[in-house]
C-alpha cells in the first residue's frame, strides 16, 4: 500500500475518533507539508479555539497540541487558520476587526504573534482571510469576508481582495477591492472563501451561510474566464455552481502532488444549525467541460478492509438485503438514468433522476445535488451509523446526516423490476 492509499478500516477510525473528541470538529483548514496532512480546525467550544489533527497517510489521525507562545502570543483563540509558507516560516491570518492579524511558526506546532498586519479600510470588519501567491502578477493577494454593515436588521457584506505592494508578504496596499457583494447577507453570507487556479482559469470557492437548515453553507464555486487574471473579470456577474450538498459544510480545497483534495465537516445533527460535526471522507475535484468542476471520492481511498456479504449480477427482480452492521459499503451498477434505493424501517431513500441525486426521509430532503446527462449509474454508498456518503459516476458526491442509524434496516432495490447489472454489499471491519 502506498503512503497515500487509505485502508477504509482505518478511515472509519477517523469518524469514530471525531465522534469522541471533547468537542465536534468545526471549520477545517487542511495543509499538506513534508509528507503529512495537517488538519487544522476550530473547536466547537464557544471560543473557536484552534486545534490540530495530523496524519501520515490521510487515514489515521493523531491529536497534536499546538502551542501559542505565552511570551509573544497571538491575540485570539483562533490563531491558526489557512496557512501560507513565506521565507522559511509558516504564516496564518485571522480577522481582528478593522484589520487582519497574523501568527507565525517554524514548525506548524509552535506559534506566536506574527509581524504582518493587513489593513481593512472603509469597512466595518473582516474575517476568514485566505492569503495566496498569485503568479500571474507576482504578488500576494488576500480574500476575506468583509462587512459594509452588520447589525440585527442588515447584513451587507462582500468578498474583498487586497494585494501586496511587491512580491513580499509584509507590505500591502491600503485599500481593498470588491469582488462579489452580498447585500442581503442574512440569506447568503460568504465564509471561508478560497481562490485556486486550475489550468488557465481561476476558481473562487466559498460557503454561503444562512441558506440551509444547518446555517453553514455547502461548497459553492464561481468559474473564471480562460486566460484572464482575477481582477480582469467581473465576478459579480458569474453564475453560482455547487459541488456536493448542504451537509458538506465549510469545505476547503488543498492542492498537493496533483491531488485537489476536499475536506469539510458533516453536521452533528440531521436538522438545525448546530455548528460542527464529523470529518468527511476526502474528495477530489477536477476540471470537466467548459470549465465546470466535478467531484469524486479521492482515489487515495482505493484500499478497503471489508467482507463481502452479498453480490448479484444481471437481475430484474426486487431485492431485499439486511444491513447487519453500522459500517456498510454498497456498489450498484446499471445502464439506467434513474434509481431509487430504499431503506425499509427508517424510510430513508436515495433517489437519482436526470436532474438530482437526493438523500431523503419520505419527502423530507436531507441533502441533494444536481446531476446532468446520465446514461448509466455507477453508485457507491458508504454508510457509517447515521452518515451516508454517495459517489456517482466519478463526477458527483453527496453527504448527509440522516435521522436514524441504518444498522438492522433492510435495503430495498429494484421494486420496479428494472434490469440491474450489478450490486454488492460489503461490511466494513
PDB file of N, CA and C in Angstrom, residues 306-310 327-331 424-429:
ATOM      1  N   UNK A 306     -12.804  -4.983   4.277  1.00  0.00           N
ATOM      2  CA  UNK A 306     -14.227  -5.282   4.340  1.00  0.00           C
ATOM      3  C   UNK A 306     -14.483  -6.733   3.982  1.00  0.00           C
ATOM      4  N   UNK A 307     -15.686  -7.165   4.263  1.00  0.00           N
ATOM      5  CA  UNK A 307     -16.100  -8.527   3.946  1.00  0.00           C
ATOM      6  C   UNK A 307     -17.348  -8.461   3.083  1.00  0.00           C
ATOM      7  N   UNK A 308     -17.304  -9.108   1.942  1.00  0.00           N
ATOM      8  CA  UNK A 308     -18.453  -9.117   1.050  1.00  0.00           C
ATOM      9  C   UNK A 308     -19.515 -10.074   1.600  1.00  0.00           C
ATOM     10  N   UNK A 309     -20.736  -9.571   1.725  1.00  0.00           N
ATOM     11  CA  UNK A 309     -21.812 -10.402   2.278  1.00  0.00           C
ATOM     12  C   UNK A 309     -22.941 -10.626   1.269  1.00  0.00           C
ATOM     13  N   UNK A 310     -22.909  -9.876   0.150  1.00  0.00           N
ATOM     14  CA  UNK A 310     -23.961 -10.062  -0.841  1.00  0.00           C
ATOM     15  C   UNK A 310     -23.449  -9.606  -2.191  1.00  0.00           C
ATOM     16  N   UNK A 327     -21.423  -0.103   9.706  1.00  0.00           N
ATOM     17  CA  UNK A 327     -20.493   0.356   8.676  1.00  0.00           C
ATOM     18  C   UNK A 327     -20.665  -0.517   7.438  1.00  0.00           C
ATOM     19  N   UNK A 328     -21.230   0.065   6.409  1.00  0.00           N
ATOM     20  CA  UNK A 328     -21.602  -0.694   5.210  1.00  0.00           C
ATOM     21  C   UNK A 328     -21.141   0.030   3.957  1.00  0.00           C
ATOM     22  N   UNK A 329     -20.706  -0.750   2.992  1.00  0.00           N
ATOM     23  CA  UNK A 329     -20.248  -0.227   1.701  1.00  0.00           C
ATOM     24  C   UNK A 329     -21.062  -0.911   0.606  1.00  0.00           C
ATOM     25  N   UNK A 330     -21.704  -0.119  -0.241  1.00  0.00           N
ATOM     26  CA  UNK A 330     -22.597  -0.658  -1.283  1.00  0.00           C
ATOM     27  C   UNK A 330     -22.147  -0.149  -2.645  1.00  0.00           C
ATOM     28  N   UNK A 331     -22.093  -1.035  -3.624  1.00  0.00           N
ATOM     29  CA  UNK A 331     -21.815  -0.660  -5.008  1.00  0.00           C
ATOM     30  C   UNK A 331     -22.961  -1.130  -5.895  1.00  0.00           C
ATOM     31  N   UNK A 424     -23.379  -5.113  -4.996  1.00  0.00           N
ATOM     32  CA  UNK A 424     -22.678  -5.830  -3.934  1.00  0.00           C
ATOM     33  C   UNK A 424     -22.792  -5.026  -2.647  1.00  0.00           C
ATOM     34  N   UNK A 425     -22.811  -5.750  -1.545  1.00  0.00           N
ATOM     35  CA  UNK A 425     -22.847  -5.134  -0.227  1.00  0.00           C
ATOM     36  C   UNK A 425     -21.713  -5.721   0.589  1.00  0.00           C
ATOM     37  N   UNK A 426     -20.939  -4.837   1.189  1.00  0.00           N
ATOM     38  CA  UNK A 426     -19.785  -5.246   1.979  1.00  0.00           C
ATOM     39  C   UNK A 426     -19.881  -4.634   3.364  1.00  0.00           C
ATOM     40  N   UNK A 427     -19.478  -5.408   4.351  1.00  0.00           N
ATOM     41  CA  UNK A 427     -19.443  -4.905   5.722  1.00  0.00           C
ATOM     42  C   UNK A 427     -18.013  -4.481   6.040  1.00  0.00           C
ATOM     43  N   UNK A 428     -17.872  -3.268   6.537  1.00  0.00           N
ATOM     44  CA  UNK A 428     -16.555  -2.755   6.892  1.00  0.00           C
ATOM     45  C   UNK A 428     -16.145  -3.324   8.239  1.00  0.00           C
ATOM     46  N   UNK A 429     -14.936  -3.768   8.290  1.00  0.00           N
ATOM     47  CA  UNK A 429     -14.464  -4.396   9.525  1.00  0.00           C
ATOM     48  C   UNK A 429     -14.043  -3.350  10.551  1.00  0.00           C
TER      49      UNK A 429
END
